């Protein structure tokens, strides 16, 4: 019997195909769309193909959707995600546009945000990041990306072995002056609620006499991708370390808050300080593996948060980039190679 080329009523239509993806050295994969009248409808029709491209390449810059305002952009992001997350445990404040749709982190425009994986210090983190550029800056401000498996392979073996054995430690001091406040990070300033969150998420905590909160959490530095099984360098060891700060900013913060009271810092998992030389090695390897493409108005960048680290370069002029944290992954769903996901109990003092 001959097969009909016309699908029956019960046969689902095949997913829409993507035009060719540009793969050029030094740049993330770029997809240029044909003229689009309804960006959300286009995103929904091409959802599976877009997500497959991200799974294949680790990131994808979609150019041509003409994203201009938050409502339309939010509709596009929701079409592409399995589910959007709230921004818990943020290290810097964000503006909330809608459920799961935020501004990029508020960070001094003249200071870079070096390579990191979003919420890699949390028990639950996004598997997919989506960034939409509503207004590109006059100069700079690119969101660079780097393959975390390649970064892992390029790092000194003895350094990786130590972090795989010990994990890494994030220390934070919450105040109302620098970084995310208590309410911005935990969604509440109620002590009992914060303590409950910390205990549930393996975070040690202590209240200071001035009412500020200090926390410590130990996490694995290497994670196996839950789909591919590849080992990935997955952490914020360099980004949140004191030696990545601008020297003048570092000197000021130490003078005001003391060496142990910095808004955030990272250590080896056993509590030993991480030397400036180690942080320099990490950032140099990231730099060697960074690819970038300058933002244009209306661009959309999709990033596999485990496989791909991202950064933000300094910029001049207005810059409006919306962010969505999507497809939550729990450490129990992935192979944390150090096994430290639940090694701490919160304690009050």
CSV table of C-alpha atoms in Angstrom, one decimal:
chain,number,residue,atom,x,y,z
A,1,UNK,CA,0.0,0.0,0.0
A,2,UNK,CA,1.4,3.4,-0.9
A,3,UNK,CA,2.1,5.8,1.9
A,4,UNK,CA,0.2,9.1,1.7
A,5,UNK,CA,2.3,12.3,1.9
A,6,UNK,CA,-0.6,14.0,3.6
A,7,UNK,CA,-0.8,13.4,7.4
A,8,UNK,CA,-4.0,12.1,8.8
A,9,UNK,CA,-6.0,14.1,11.3
A,10,UNK,CA,-4.5,12.0,14.2
A,11,UNK,CA,-0.9,12.4,13.0
A,12,UNK,CA,0.9,15.3,14.7
A,13,UNK,CA,2.5,17.9,12.5
A,14,UNK,CA,6.3,17.6,12.3
A,15,UNK,CA,8.2,20.3,14.3
A,16,UNK,CA,9.1,23.4,12.4
A,17,UNK,CA,12.7,23.3,11.0
A,18,UNK,CA,15.2,26.0,11.7
A,19,UNK,CA,17.1,27.9,9.0
A,20,UNK,CA,20.8,27.3,9.0
A,21,UNK,CA,22.8,28.0,12.1
A,22,UNK,CA,26.1,30.0,11.7
A,23,UNK,CA,29.1,28.4,13.3
A,24,UNK,CA,32.1,30.7,13.2
A,25,UNK,CA,35.3,30.8,15.3
A,26,UNK,CA,35.1,33.1,18.4
A,27,UNK,CA,31.3,33.4,18.3
A,28,UNK,CA,28.5,31.5,19.7
A,29,UNK,CA,26.2,29.7,17.2
A,30,UNK,CA,23.9,32.3,15.6
A,31,UNK,CA,20.5,31.7,14.1
A,32,UNK,CA,19.1,34.5,11.9
A,33,UNK,CA,15.3,34.2,11.6
A,34,UNK,CA,13.2,35.3,8.7
A,35,UNK,CA,10.9,38.3,9.3
A,36,UNK,CA,8.7,37.4,12.3
A,37,UNK,CA,5.3,39.1,12.9
A,38,UNK,CA,4.5,37.2,16.1
A,39,UNK,CA,7.6,36.3,18.1
A,40,UNK,CA,5.8,34.1,20.7
A,41,UNK,CA,4.0,32.1,18.0
A,42,UNK,CA,7.3,31.6,16.1
A,43,UNK,CA,9.1,30.5,19.3
A,44,UNK,CA,6.3,28.0,20.1
A,45,UNK,CA,6.4,26.5,16.6
A,46,UNK,CA,10.2,26.2,16.7
A,47,UNK,CA,10.5,25.3,20.4
A,48,UNK,CA,11.7,21.7,20.0
A,49,UNK,CA,14.2,22.6,17.3
A,50,UNK,CA,15.6,25.5,19.3
A,51,UNK,CA,16.0,23.4,22.4
A,52,UNK,CA,17.7,20.7,20.3
A,53,UNK,CA,20.2,23.2,19.0
A,54,UNK,CA,21.0,24.3,22.5
A,55,UNK,CA,21.5,20.7,23.5
A,56,UNK,CA,23.8,20.2,20.6
A,57,UNK,CA,25.9,23.4,20.8
A,58,UNK,CA,25.5,24.5,24.5
A,59,UNK,CA,24.2,27.9,23.5
A,60,UNK,CA,22.4,29.7,20.7
A,61,UNK,CA,22.0,33.3,19.8
A,62,UNK,CA,18.7,34.0,17.9
A,63,UNK,CA,18.7,37.2,15.9
A,64,UNK,CA,15.7,38.7,14.2
A,65,UNK,CA,12.8,38.2,16.7
A,66,UNK,CA,12.6,41.9,17.3
A,67,UNK,CA,12.1,41.7,21.0
A,68,UNK,CA,11.4,45.2,22.2
A,69,UNK,CA,9.3,45.2,25.4
A,70,UNK,CA,8.9,42.9,28.4
A,71,UNK,CA,5.4,41.6,27.9
A,72,UNK,CA,6.1,40.1,24.4
A,73,UNK,CA,9.5,38.9,25.6
A,74,UNK,CA,8.0,37.2,28.6
A,75,UNK,CA,5.6,35.4,26.3
A,76,UNK,CA,8.5,34.1,24.2
A,77,UNK,CA,10.4,32.9,27.2
A,78,UNK,CA,7.5,31.1,28.6
A,79,UNK,CA,6.9,29.3,25.2
A,80,UNK,CA,10.5,28.0,25.2
A,81,UNK,CA,10.8,26.9,28.8
A,82,UNK,CA,9.5,23.7,30.6
A,83,UNK,CA,9.1,26.0,33.6
A,84,UNK,CA,10.4,29.3,35.0
A,85,UNK,CA,12.1,29.6,38.4
A,86,UNK,CA,12.0,32.4,41.0
A,87,UNK,CA,15.4,33.9,41.7
A,88,UNK,CA,16.3,32.5,45.1
A,89,UNK,CA,19.7,33.0,46.8
A,90,UNK,CA,20.6,35.8,44.3
A,91,UNK,CA,24.0,37.4,44.9
A,92,UNK,CA,22.9,40.7,43.3
A,93,UNK,CA,19.4,42.3,43.1
A,94,UNK,CA,17.3,42.1,39.9
A,95,UNK,CA,14.1,43.9,38.9
A,96,UNK,CA,11.1,41.5,38.5
A,97,UNK,CA,9.1,42.1,35.4
A,98,UNK,CA,6.7,39.1,35.7
A,99,UNK,CA,6.8,35.6,37.3
A,100,UNK,CA,10.1,34.1,36.3
A,101,UNK,CA,11.2,37.1,34.2
A,102,UNK,CA,13.8,39.5,35.6
A,103,UNK,CA,16.3,42.1,34.7
A,104,UNK,CA,19.9,41.1,34.4
A,105,UNK,CA,21.7,41.3,37.8
A,106,UNK,CA,22.4,44.8,38.9
A,107,UNK,CA,26.2,45.1,38.7
A,108,UNK,CA,28.4,48.2,38.2
A,109,UNK,CA,28.6,48.7,34.4
A,110,UNK,CA,32.3,49.4,34.5
A,111,UNK,CA,33.0,46.1,36.3
A,112,UNK,CA,33.0,42.8,34.4
A,113,UNK,CA,31.0,39.8,35.7
A,114,UNK,CA,33.4,36.9,35.0
A,115,UNK,CA,32.4,33.5,33.9
A,116,UNK,CA,30.1,31.5,36.1
A,117,UNK,CA,27.1,29.2,36.1
A,118,UNK,CA,23.9,30.6,37.4
A,119,UNK,CA,23.0,29.5,41.0
A,120,UNK,CA,25.7,26.8,40.9
A,121,UNK,CA,25.9,27.2,44.7
A,122,UNK,CA,22.3,26.3,45.2
A,123,UNK,CA,20.6,23.0,45.7
A,124,UNK,CA,18.3,23.8,42.8
A,125,UNK,CA,19.5,25.7,39.7
A,126,UNK,CA,18.3,26.4,36.2
A,127,UNK,CA,19.1,24.0,33.4
A,128,UNK,CA,18.3,26.6,30.8
A,129,UNK,CA,19.1,30.3,30.8
A,130,UNK,CA,17.4,32.8,28.5
A,131,UNK,CA,18.6,36.3,27.9
A,132,UNK,CA,16.7,38.8,25.8
A,133,UNK,CA,18.3,42.1,24.7
A,134,UNK,CA,15.7,44.9,24.6
A,135,UNK,CA,18.3,47.6,24.3
A,136,UNK,CA,21.9,47.0,23.4
A,137,UNK,CA,24.6,49.2,25.0
A,138,UNK,CA,26.5,51.8,22.9
A,139,UNK,CA,29.8,49.9,23.7
A,140,UNK,CA,30.7,46.6,25.3
A,141,UNK,CA,28.3,44.6,27.5
A,142,UNK,CA,28.4,41.3,25.5
A,143,UNK,CA,27.4,38.1,27.3
A,144,UNK,CA,30.3,35.8,26.6
A,145,UNK,CA,29.9,32.0,26.9
A,146,UNK,CA,32.4,29.2,27.5
A,147,UNK,CA,32.2,25.4,27.2
A,148,UNK,CA,32.5,24.1,30.8
A,149,UNK,CA,33.7,20.6,29.7
A,150,UNK,CA,36.5,22.1,27.7
A,151,UNK,CA,37.3,24.4,30.6
A,152,UNK,CA,37.5,21.4,32.9
A,153,UNK,CA,39.9,19.6,30.5
A,154,UNK,CA,42.2,22.7,30.3
A,155,UNK,CA,42.6,23.2,34.0
A,156,UNK,CA,45.6,21.8,35.9
A,157,UNK,CA,44.8,18.2,36.9
A,158,UNK,CA,46.0,18.6,40.5
A,159,UNK,CA,43.7,21.7,41.0
A,160,UNK,CA,40.7,19.8,39.6
A,161,UNK,CA,41.5,16.8,41.8
A,162,UNK,CA,41.5,18.9,45.0
A,163,UNK,CA,38.2,20.6,44.2
A,164,UNK,CA,36.7,17.2,43.3
A,165,UNK,CA,37.9,15.8,46.6
A,166,UNK,CA,36.9,18.8,48.8
A,167,UNK,CA,34.3,20.8,46.9
A,168,UNK,CA,34.2,24.5,47.3
A,169,UNK,CA,32.8,26.8,50.0
A,170,UNK,CA,30.8,29.9,49.5
A,171,UNK,CA,30.6,32.4,52.4
A,172,UNK,CA,28.2,35.3,52.4
A,173,UNK,CA,27.4,38.2,54.7
A,174,UNK,CA,24.0,39.9,54.0
A,175,UNK,CA,23.5,43.6,54.6
A,176,UNK,CA,21.5,46.4,53.1
A,177,UNK,CA,24.4,48.1,51.4
A,178,UNK,CA,26.2,45.7,49.1
A,179,UNK,CA,24.9,42.8,47.0
A,180,UNK,CA,21.4,41.3,47.4
A,181,UNK,CA,19.7,42.0,50.7
A,182,UNK,CA,18.3,39.3,52.9
A,183,UNK,CA,14.8,39.9,51.5
A,184,UNK,CA,16.1,39.9,47.9
A,185,UNK,CA,18.0,36.7,48.4
A,186,UNK,CA,15.5,34.7,50.4
A,187,UNK,CA,12.2,36.4,49.5
A,188,UNK,CA,11.7,37.3,53.1
A,189,UNK,CA,13.4,39.0,56.0
A,190,UNK,CA,11.6,36.9,58.6
A,191,UNK,CA,14.3,35.1,60.6
A,192,UNK,CA,12.3,31.9,61.1
A,193,UNK,CA,11.6,31.6,57.4
A,194,UNK,CA,15.2,32.3,56.5
A,195,UNK,CA,16.5,29.7,59.0
A,196,UNK,CA,14.0,27.1,57.7
A,197,UNK,CA,15.2,27.7,54.1
A,198,UNK,CA,18.8,27.4,55.2
A,199,UNK,CA,18.2,24.1,57.0
A,200,UNK,CA,16.3,22.7,54.0
A,201,UNK,CA,19.0,23.7,51.5
A,202,UNK,CA,22.2,22.6,53.5
A,203,UNK,CA,23.3,26.1,54.4
A,204,UNK,CA,25.1,26.9,57.7
A,205,UNK,CA,24.0,30.2,59.1
A,206,UNK,CA,24.7,32.6,62.0
A,207,UNK,CA,23.1,35.9,63.0
A,208,UNK,CA,25.5,38.6,64.0
A,209,UNK,CA,24.9,41.1,66.9
A,210,UNK,CA,24.1,43.9,64.4
A,211,UNK,CA,21.3,41.7,62.8
A,212,UNK,CA,23.2,40.7,59.7
A,213,UNK,CA,23.3,37.1,58.5
A,214,UNK,CA,26.4,35.1,57.7
A,215,UNK,CA,26.1,31.8,55.7
A,216,UNK,CA,28.4,29.0,54.5
A,217,UNK,CA,27.5,26.4,51.9
A,218,UNK,CA,29.7,23.7,50.5
A,219,UNK,CA,29.1,22.3,47.0
A,220,UNK,CA,30.7,20.2,44.4
A,221,UNK,CA,32.8,21.9,41.8
A,222,UNK,CA,32.3,19.3,39.0
A,223,UNK,CA,29.0,18.1,37.8
A,224,UNK,CA,28.0,15.4,35.3
A,225,UNK,CA,25.5,16.7,32.8
A,226,UNK,CA,22.2,15.0,33.5
A,227,UNK,CA,21.6,14.3,29.8
A,228,UNK,CA,25.0,13.7,28.2
A,229,UNK,CA,26.9,12.5,31.3
A,230,UNK,CA,29.9,14.8,30.5
A,231,UNK,CA,31.9,16.1,33.4
A,232,UNK,CA,31.5,19.9,33.6
A,233,UNK,CA,33.4,22.6,35.6
A,234,UNK,CA,30.2,23.9,37.3
A,235,UNK,CA,30.7,26.5,40.1
A,236,UNK,CA,31.3,30.2,40.9
A,237,UNK,CA,34.6,29.7,42.5
A,238,UNK,CA,36.4,32.5,40.5
A,239,UNK,CA,33.5,34.9,40.1
A,240,UNK,CA,32.6,35.2,43.7
A,241,UNK,CA,36.2,35.1,45.0
A,242,UNK,CA,37.7,38.2,46.6
A,243,UNK,CA,40.6,38.2,44.1
A,244,UNK,CA,38.3,38.7,41.1
A,245,UNK,CA,37.2,42.0,42.5
A,246,UNK,CA,38.7,45.2,41.3
A,247,UNK,CA,41.7,45.9,43.6
A,248,UNK,CA,40.3,49.3,44.8
A,249,UNK,CA,36.8,47.7,45.4
A,250,UNK,CA,38.5,44.8,47.3
A,251,UNK,CA,40.5,47.2,49.5
A,252,UNK,CA,37.4,49.3,50.3
A,253,UNK,CA,35.3,46.3,51.2
A,254,UNK,CA,38.0,44.8,53.5
A,255,UNK,CA,38.4,48.2,55.1
A,256,UNK,CA,34.7,48.6,55.8
A,257,UNK,CA,33.6,45.0,56.5
A,258,UNK,CA,36.8,43.2,57.4
A,259,UNK,CA,38.4,40.2,55.6
A,260,UNK,CA,35.8,37.8,57.1
A,261,UNK,CA,32.8,40.0,56.4
A,262,UNK,CA,32.9,40.4,52.7
A,263,UNK,CA,29.5,40.2,51.0
A,264,UNK,CA,30.7,37.0,49.4
A,265,UNK,CA,33.9,35.0,49.0
A,266,UNK,CA,34.9,31.4,48.1
A,267,UNK,CA,37.3,28.9,49.7
A,268,UNK,CA,38.4,25.4,49.2
A,269,UNK,CA,35.9,22.9,50.6
A,270,UNK,CA,38.0,22.4,53.8
A,271,UNK,CA,37.9,26.1,54.5
A,272,UNK,CA,41.4,27.0,53.3
A,273,UNK,CA,41.7,30.3,51.4
A,274,UNK,CA,42.0,30.2,47.6
A,275,UNK,CA,45.1,32.1,46.5
A,276,UNK,CA,45.1,34.9,44.0
A,277,UNK,CA,47.3,32.7,41.7
A,278,UNK,CA,44.6,30.0,41.6
A,279,UNK,CA,41.8,32.5,40.8
A,280,UNK,CA,44.1,34.0,38.0
A,281,UNK,CA,44.5,30.5,36.5
A,282,UNK,CA,40.7,29.9,36.5
A,283,UNK,CA,40.0,33.2,34.9
A,284,UNK,CA,42.7,32.8,32.3
A,285,UNK,CA,41.3,29.4,31.2
A,286,UNK,CA,37.9,30.9,31.0
A,287,UNK,CA,39.2,33.7,28.9
A,288,UNK,CA,40.9,31.3,26.5
A,289,UNK,CA,37.6,29.5,26.0
A,290,UNK,CA,35.3,32.5,25.8
A,291,UNK,CA,33.3,33.2,22.6
A,292,UNK,CA,31.2,36.3,22.2
A,293,UNK,CA,28.8,38.2,19.9
A,294,UNK,CA,27.9,41.9,20.6
A,295,UNK,CA,24.3,42.3,21.5
A,296,UNK,CA,21.8,43.9,19.0
A,297,UNK,CA,18.4,45.1,19.9
A,298,UNK,CA,15.9,42.2,19.9
A,299,UNK,CA,18.4,39.4,20.3
A,300,UNK,CA,17.7,36.2,22.3
A,301,UNK,CA,20.4,34.1,23.8
A,302,UNK,CA,19.7,30.5,25.0
A,303,UNK,CA,22.3,28.9,27.3
A,304,UNK,CA,22.6,25.4,28.7
A,305,UNK,CA,23.5,26.4,32.3
A,306,UNK,CA,25.4,23.2,33.1
A,307,UNK,CA,27.4,22.8,29.9
A,308,UNK,CA,28.0,26.5,29.3
A,309,UNK,CA,29.3,29.3,31.6
A,310,UNK,CA,28.4,32.9,30.9
A,311,UNK,CA,29.8,36.3,31.7
A,312,UNK,CA,29.0,40.0,31.2
A,313,UNK,CA,31.6,42.5,29.9
A,314,UNK,CA,31.8,46.1,31.0
A,315,UNK,CA,29.7,48.5,29.0
A,316,UNK,CA,28.8,52.2,28.4
A,317,UNK,CA,25.3,53.6,27.8
A,318,UNK,CA,21.9,52.1,28.6
A,319,UNK,CA,21.7,48.3,28.5
A,320,UNK,CA,18.4,46.4,29.1
A,321,UNK,CA,18.7,42.6,29.1
A,322,UNK,CA,15.9,40.5,30.5
A,323,UNK,CA,16.7,37.1,32.0
A,324,UNK,CA,14.7,34.0,32.7
A,325,UNK,CA,15.9,31.0,34.8
A,326,UNK,CA,14.2,27.9,33.4
A,327,UNK,CA,13.9,24.2,33.7
A,328,UNK,CA,15.0,23.7,37.3
A,329,UNK,CA,17.5,20.9,38.1
A,330,UNK,CA,18.2,19.6,41.6
A,331,UNK,CA,21.6,18.3,42.5
A,332,UNK,CA,20.1,14.9,43.3
A,333,UNK,CA,19.1,14.8,39.6
A,334,UNK,CA,22.7,15.2,38.5
A,335,UNK,CA,25.9,13.6,39.5
A,336,UNK,CA,27.7,15.9,41.9
A,337,UNK,CA,31.1,14.3,41.8
A,338,UNK,CA,32.0,15.3,45.3
A,339,UNK,CA,28.7,14.3,46.9
A,340,UNK,CA,28.5,17.4,49.1
A,341,UNK,CA,24.9,18.4,48.2
A,342,UNK,CA,23.6,17.7,51.7
A,343,UNK,CA,26.6,17.6,53.9
A,344,UNK,CA,25.8,20.6,56.1
A,345,UNK,CA,23.1,21.3,58.7
A,346,UNK,CA,22.0,24.9,59.4
A,347,UNK,CA,22.8,26.1,62.9
A,348,UNK,CA,21.8,29.3,64.6
A,349,UNK,CA,23.9,31.3,66.9
